[in-house]
Amino acid sequence: KAGVTQTPRYLIKTRGQQVTLSCSPISGHRSVSWYQQTPGQGLQFLFEYFSETQRNKGNFPGRFSGRQFSNSRSEMNVSTLELGDSALYLCASSPTGTGRGNTIYFGEGSWLTVV
Amino acid sequence: DQQVKQNSPSLSVQEGRISILNCDYTNSMFDYFLWYKKYPAEGPTFLISISSIKDKNEDGRFTVFLNKSAKHLSLHIVPSQPGDSAVYFCAASALYAGNMLTFGGGTRLMVKP
């Protein structure tokens, strides 16, 4: 069974540009969540999509957005990149929407560097 | 405000001894807690979880204890092995919040041979 796949794994962008990151969840999983990991702030929740609907959103500016497609694949977009957006972006998928048990699986992440 | 805190950024223990990682939370709506292990350049891997209706959950060398009144949980690893060296994250969830996890800042565990 394939795990959570995130692309690209590494990328470098210039301040002011925008970036789109992609996540393919485990087959059959309907929930996809996104997290940002930085040295200073740790792992912070960005948003969760369940059956194409955004169900929860973290405390991030509107420059951060996402969407989920009918096949459960998800993308997140960051516009007008700032240096502070440099981080590891992690995607997690789950078959359920309850946050219970060992059913939340993380991908390896996309490393974004903004210069 | 940090709703989940891991006050020890690092911990060093000898192989074979017990590792105890601590986590405190403030939000009384949290009713499910998870521990994840993370290696550099990899995503977090689920270790063990506990529901707020329990005070202990055990899985092999890993045991999680929950003290609801103190809003404190701990992860015990016995015996510790060098392969356990990683960053450990405590996370909390609330039933109303779906799959949204609130993470602590992590504790880097180093197990020395």
mmCIF file of N, CA and C in Angstrom, chain A residues 22-77:
data_model
loop_
_atom_site.group_PDB
_atom_site.id
_atom_site.type_symbol
_atom_site.label_atom_id
_atom_site.label_comp_id
_atom_site.label_asym_id
_atom_site.label_seq_id
_atom_site.Cartn_x
_atom_site.Cartn_y
_atom_site.Cartn_z
ATOM 1 N N SER A 22 1.909 19.619 -3.738
ATOM 2 C CA SER A 22 0.911 18.595 -4.003
ATOM 3 C C SER A 22 1.014 17.436 -3.024
ATOM 4 N N CYS A 23 -0.119 16.837 -2.730
ATOM 5 C CA CYS A 23 -0.170 15.705 -1.809
ATOM 6 C C CYS A 23 -1.136 14.657 -2.343
ATOM 7 N N SER A 24 -0.652 13.437 -2.463
ATOM 8 C CA SER A 24 -1.523 12.314 -2.819
ATOM 9 C C SER A 24 -1.692 11.448 -1.591
ATOM 10 N N PRO A 25 -2.902 11.370 -1.058
ATOM 11 C CA PRO A 25 -3.107 10.598 0.174
ATOM 12 C C PRO A 25 -3.085 9.097 -0.113
ATOM 13 N N ILE A 26 -3.098 8.360 0.963
ATOM 14 C CA ILE A 26 -3.210 6.905 0.846
ATOM 15 C C ILE A 26 -4.557 6.580 0.203
ATOM 16 N N SER A 27 -4.553 5.584 -0.654
ATOM 17 C CA SER A 27 -5.775 5.214 -1.361
ATOM 18 C C SER A 27 -6.913 4.943 -0.376
ATOM 19 N N GLY A 28 -8.050 5.548 -0.634
ATOM 20 C CA GLY A 28 -9.204 5.356 0.235
ATOM 21 C C GLY A 28 -9.335 6.395 1.334
ATOM 22 N N HIS A 29 -8.287 7.179 1.545
ATOM 23 C CA HIS A 29 -8.344 8.218 2.573
ATOM 24 C C HIS A 29 -9.039 9.451 2.023
ATOM 25 N N ARG A 30 -9.966 9.991 2.809
ATOM 26 C CA ARG A 30 -10.733 11.138 2.356
ATOM 27 C C ARG A 30 -10.307 12.447 3.014
ATOM 28 N N SER A 31 -9.534 12.342 4.079
ATOM 29 C CA SER A 31 -9.095 13.544 4.797
ATOM 30 C C SER A 31 -7.631 13.829 4.492
ATOM 31 N N VAL A 32 -7.359 15.077 4.166
ATOM 32 C CA VAL A 32 -5.980 15.519 3.975
ATOM 33 C C VAL A 32 -5.767 16.785 4.799
ATOM 34 N N SER A 33 -4.702 16.769 5.584
ATOM 35 C CA SER A 33 -4.350 17.941 6.393
ATOM 36 C C SER A 33 -2.965 18.414 6.005
ATOM 37 N N TRP A 34 -2.723 19.671 6.221
ATOM 38 C CA TRP A 34 -1.408 20.265 5.928
ATOM 39 C C TRP A 34 -0.850 20.904 7.194
ATOM 40 N N TYR A 35 0.459 20.752 7.376
ATOM 41 C CA TYR A 35 1.153 21.331 8.519
ATOM 42 C C TYR A 35 2.429 22.010 8.029
ATOM 43 N N GLN A 36 2.807 23.048 8.777
ATOM 44 C CA GLN A 36 4.072 23.720 8.516
ATOM 45 C C GLN A 36 5.009 23.460 9.691
ATOM 46 N N GLN A 37 6.233 23.048 9.400
ATOM 47 C CA GLN A 37 7.213 22.866 10.463
ATOM 48 C C GLN A 37 8.365 23.824 10.264
ATOM 49 N N THR A 38 8.598 24.673 11.250
ATOM 50 C CA THR A 38 9.745 25.575 11.261
ATOM 51 C C THR A 38 10.497 25.394 12.559
ATOM 52 N N PRO A 39 11.794 25.728 12.582
ATOM 53 C CA PRO A 39 12.561 25.551 13.824
ATOM 54 C C PRO A 39 11.976 26.347 14.984
ATOM 55 N N GLY A 40 11.470 27.525 14.698
ATOM 56 C CA GLY A 40 10.987 28.368 15.785
ATOM 57 C C GLY A 40 9.582 28.060 16.254
ATOM 58 N N GLN A 41 8.730 27.621 15.357
ATOM 59 C CA GLN A 41 7.304 27.454 15.674
ATOM 60 C C GLN A 41 6.868 26.003 15.764
ATOM 61 N N GLY A 42 7.755 25.080 15.466
ATOM 62 C CA GLY A 42 7.353 23.681 15.553
ATOM 63 C C GLY A 42 6.376 23.315 14.447
ATOM 64 N N LEU A 43 5.547 22.325 14.728
ATOM 65 C CA LEU A 43 4.563 21.837 13.760
ATOM 66 C C LEU A 43 3.246 22.568 13.963
ATOM 67 N N GLN A 44 2.817 23.293 12.929
ATOM 68 C CA GLN A 44 1.579 24.053 13.072
ATOM 69 C C GLN A 44 0.583 23.660 11.990
ATOM 70 N N PHE A 45 -0.648 23.489 12.417
ATOM 71 C CA PHE A 45 -1.728 23.079 11.529
ATOM 72 C C PHE A 45 -2.107 24.211 10.586
ATOM 73 N N LEU A 46 -2.198 23.878 9.303
ATOM 74 C CA LEU A 46 -2.603 24.868 8.292
ATOM 75 C C LEU A 46 -4.087 24.734 7.980
ATOM 76 N N PHE A 47 -4.477 23.594 7.449
ATOM 77 C CA PHE A 47 -5.886 23.336 7.165
ATOM 78 C C PHE A 47 -6.111 21.849 6.905
ATOM 79 N N GLU A 48 -7.400 21.480 6.967
ATOM 80 C CA GLU A 48 -7.800 20.109 6.693
ATOM 81 C C GLU A 48 -8.924 20.121 5.660
ATOM 82 N N TYR A 49 -8.835 19.197 4.731
ATOM 83 C CA TYR A 49 -9.893 18.990 3.756
ATOM 84 C C TYR A 49 -10.451 17.586 3.919
ATOM 85 N N PHE A 50 -11.760 17.509 3.850
ATOM 86 C CA PHE A 50 -12.436 16.220 3.946
ATOM 87 C C PHE A 50 -13.503 16.188 2.869
ATOM 88 N N SER A 51 -13.402 15.224 1.965
ATOM 89 C CA SER A 51 -14.344 15.119 0.845
ATOM 90 C C SER A 51 -14.513 16.454 0.142
ATOM 91 N N GLU A 52 -13.381 17.066 -0.199
ATOM 92 C CA GLU A 52 -13.299 18.290 -0.997
ATOM 93 C C GLU A 52 -13.715 19.559 -0.265
ATOM 94 N N THR A 53 -14.062 19.465 1.005
ATOM 95 C CA THR A 53 -14.494 20.638 1.765
ATOM 96 C C THR A 53 -13.455 20.964 2.830
ATOM 97 N N GLN A 54 -13.134 22.249 2.945
ATOM 98 C CA GLN A 54 -12.233 22.646 4.020
ATOM 99 C C GLN A 54 -12.988 22.566 5.335
ATOM 100 N N ARG A 55 -12.476 21.770 6.245
ATOM 101 C CA ARG A 55 -13.210 21.535 7.486
ATOM 102 C C ARG A 55 -12.633 22.314 8.651
ATOM 103 N N ASN A 56 -11.327 22.506 8.650
ATOM 104 C CA ASN A 56 -10.684 23.266 9.709
ATOM 105 C C ASN A 56 -9.580 24.107 9.101
ATOM 106 N N LYS A 57 -9.303 25.226 9.744
ATOM 107 C CA LYS A 57 -8.242 26.101 9.262
ATOM 108 C C LYS A 57 -7.451 26.614 10.448
ATOM 109 N N GLY A 58 -6.150 26.611 10.295
ATOM 110 C CA GLY A 58 -5.283 27.121 11.345
ATOM 111 C C GLY A 58 -5.123 28.620 11.239
ATOM 112 N N ASN A 59 -4.278 29.158 12.091
ATOM 113 C CA ASN A 59 -4.092 30.598 12.182
ATOM 114 C C ASN A 59 -2.979 31.060 11.243
ATOM 115 N N PHE A 60 -3.246 31.027 9.979
ATOM 116 C CA PHE A 60 -2.287 31.462 8.971
ATOM 117 C C PHE A 60 -2.946 32.522 8.094
ATOM 118 N N PRO A 61 -2.132 33.420 7.515
ATOM 119 C CA PRO A 61 -2.721 34.473 6.666
ATOM 120 C C PRO A 61 -3.344 33.904 5.397
ATOM 121 N N GLY A 62 -4.132 34.729 4.749
ATOM 122 C CA GLY A 62 -4.855 34.310 3.548
ATOM 123 C C GLY A 62 -3.958 33.936 2.380
ATOM 124 N N ARG A 63 -2.660 34.257 2.501
ATOM 125 C CA ARG A 63 -1.728 33.862 1.431
ATOM 126 C C ARG A 63 -1.625 32.348 1.308
ATOM 127 N N PHE A 64 -2.004 31.671 2.371
ATOM 128 C CA PHE A 64 -1.965 30.206 2.395
ATOM 129 C C PHE A 64 -3.358 29.684 2.035
ATOM 130 N N SER A 65 -3.436 28.887 1.024
ATOM 131 C CA SER A 65 -4.725 28.339 0.624
ATOM 132 C C SER A 65 -4.544 26.906 0.167
ATOM 133 N N GLY A 66 -5.629 26.209 0.061
ATOM 134 C CA GLY A 66 -5.547 24.826 -0.371
ATOM 135 C C GLY A 66 -6.819 24.407 -1.070
ATOM 136 N N ARG A 67 -6.771 23.205 -1.588
ATOM 137 C CA ARG A 67 -7.981 22.628 -2.165
ATOM 138 C C ARG A 67 -7.813 21.119 -2.235
ATOM 139 N N GLN A 68 -8.922 20.455 -2.383
ATOM 140 C CA GLN A 68 -8.892 19.003 -2.515
ATOM 141 C C GLN A 68 -9.739 18.618 -3.714
ATOM 142 N N PHE A 69 -9.256 17.674 -4.462
ATOM 143 C CA PHE A 69 -9.935 17.233 -5.670
ATOM 144 C C PHE A 69 -10.809 16.012 -5.381
ATOM 145 N N SER A 70 -11.606 15.645 -6.349
ATOM 146 C CA SER A 70 -12.554 14.544 -6.149
ATOM 147 C C SER A 70 -11.848 13.210 -5.892
ATOM 148 N N ASN A 71 -10.597 13.104 -6.324
ATOM 149 C CA ASN A 71 -9.851 11.856 -6.059
ATOM 150 C C ASN A 71 -9.074 11.940 -4.738
ATOM 151 N N SER A 72 -9.387 12.950 -3.938
ATOM 152 C CA SER A 72 -8.793 13.201 -2.612
ATOM 153 C C SER A 72 -7.401 13.814 -2.654
ATOM 154 N N ARG A 73 -6.803 13.893 -3.814
ATOM 155 C CA ARG A 73 -5.504 14.573 -3.893
ATOM 156 C C ARG A 73 -5.692 16.031 -3.494
ATOM 157 N N SER A 74 -4.656 16.581 -2.884
ATOM 158 C CA SER A 74 -4.770 17.955 -2.391
ATOM 159 C C SER A 74 -3.581 18.792 -2.829
ATOM 160 N N GLU A 75 -3.812 20.053 -2.961
ATOM 161 C CA GLU A 75 -2.747 21.014 -3.235
ATOM 162 C C GLU A 75 -2.847 22.143 -2.228
ATOM 163 N N MET A 76 -1.691 22.690 -1.890
ATOM 164 C CA MET A 76 -1.702 23.923 -1.119
ATOM 165 C C MET A 76 -0.875 24.961 -1.872
ATOM 166 N N ASN A 77 -1.288 26.180 -1.753
ATOM 167 C CA ASN A 77 -0.662 27.271 -2.476
ATOM 168 C C ASN A 77 -0.263 28.362 -1.489
#
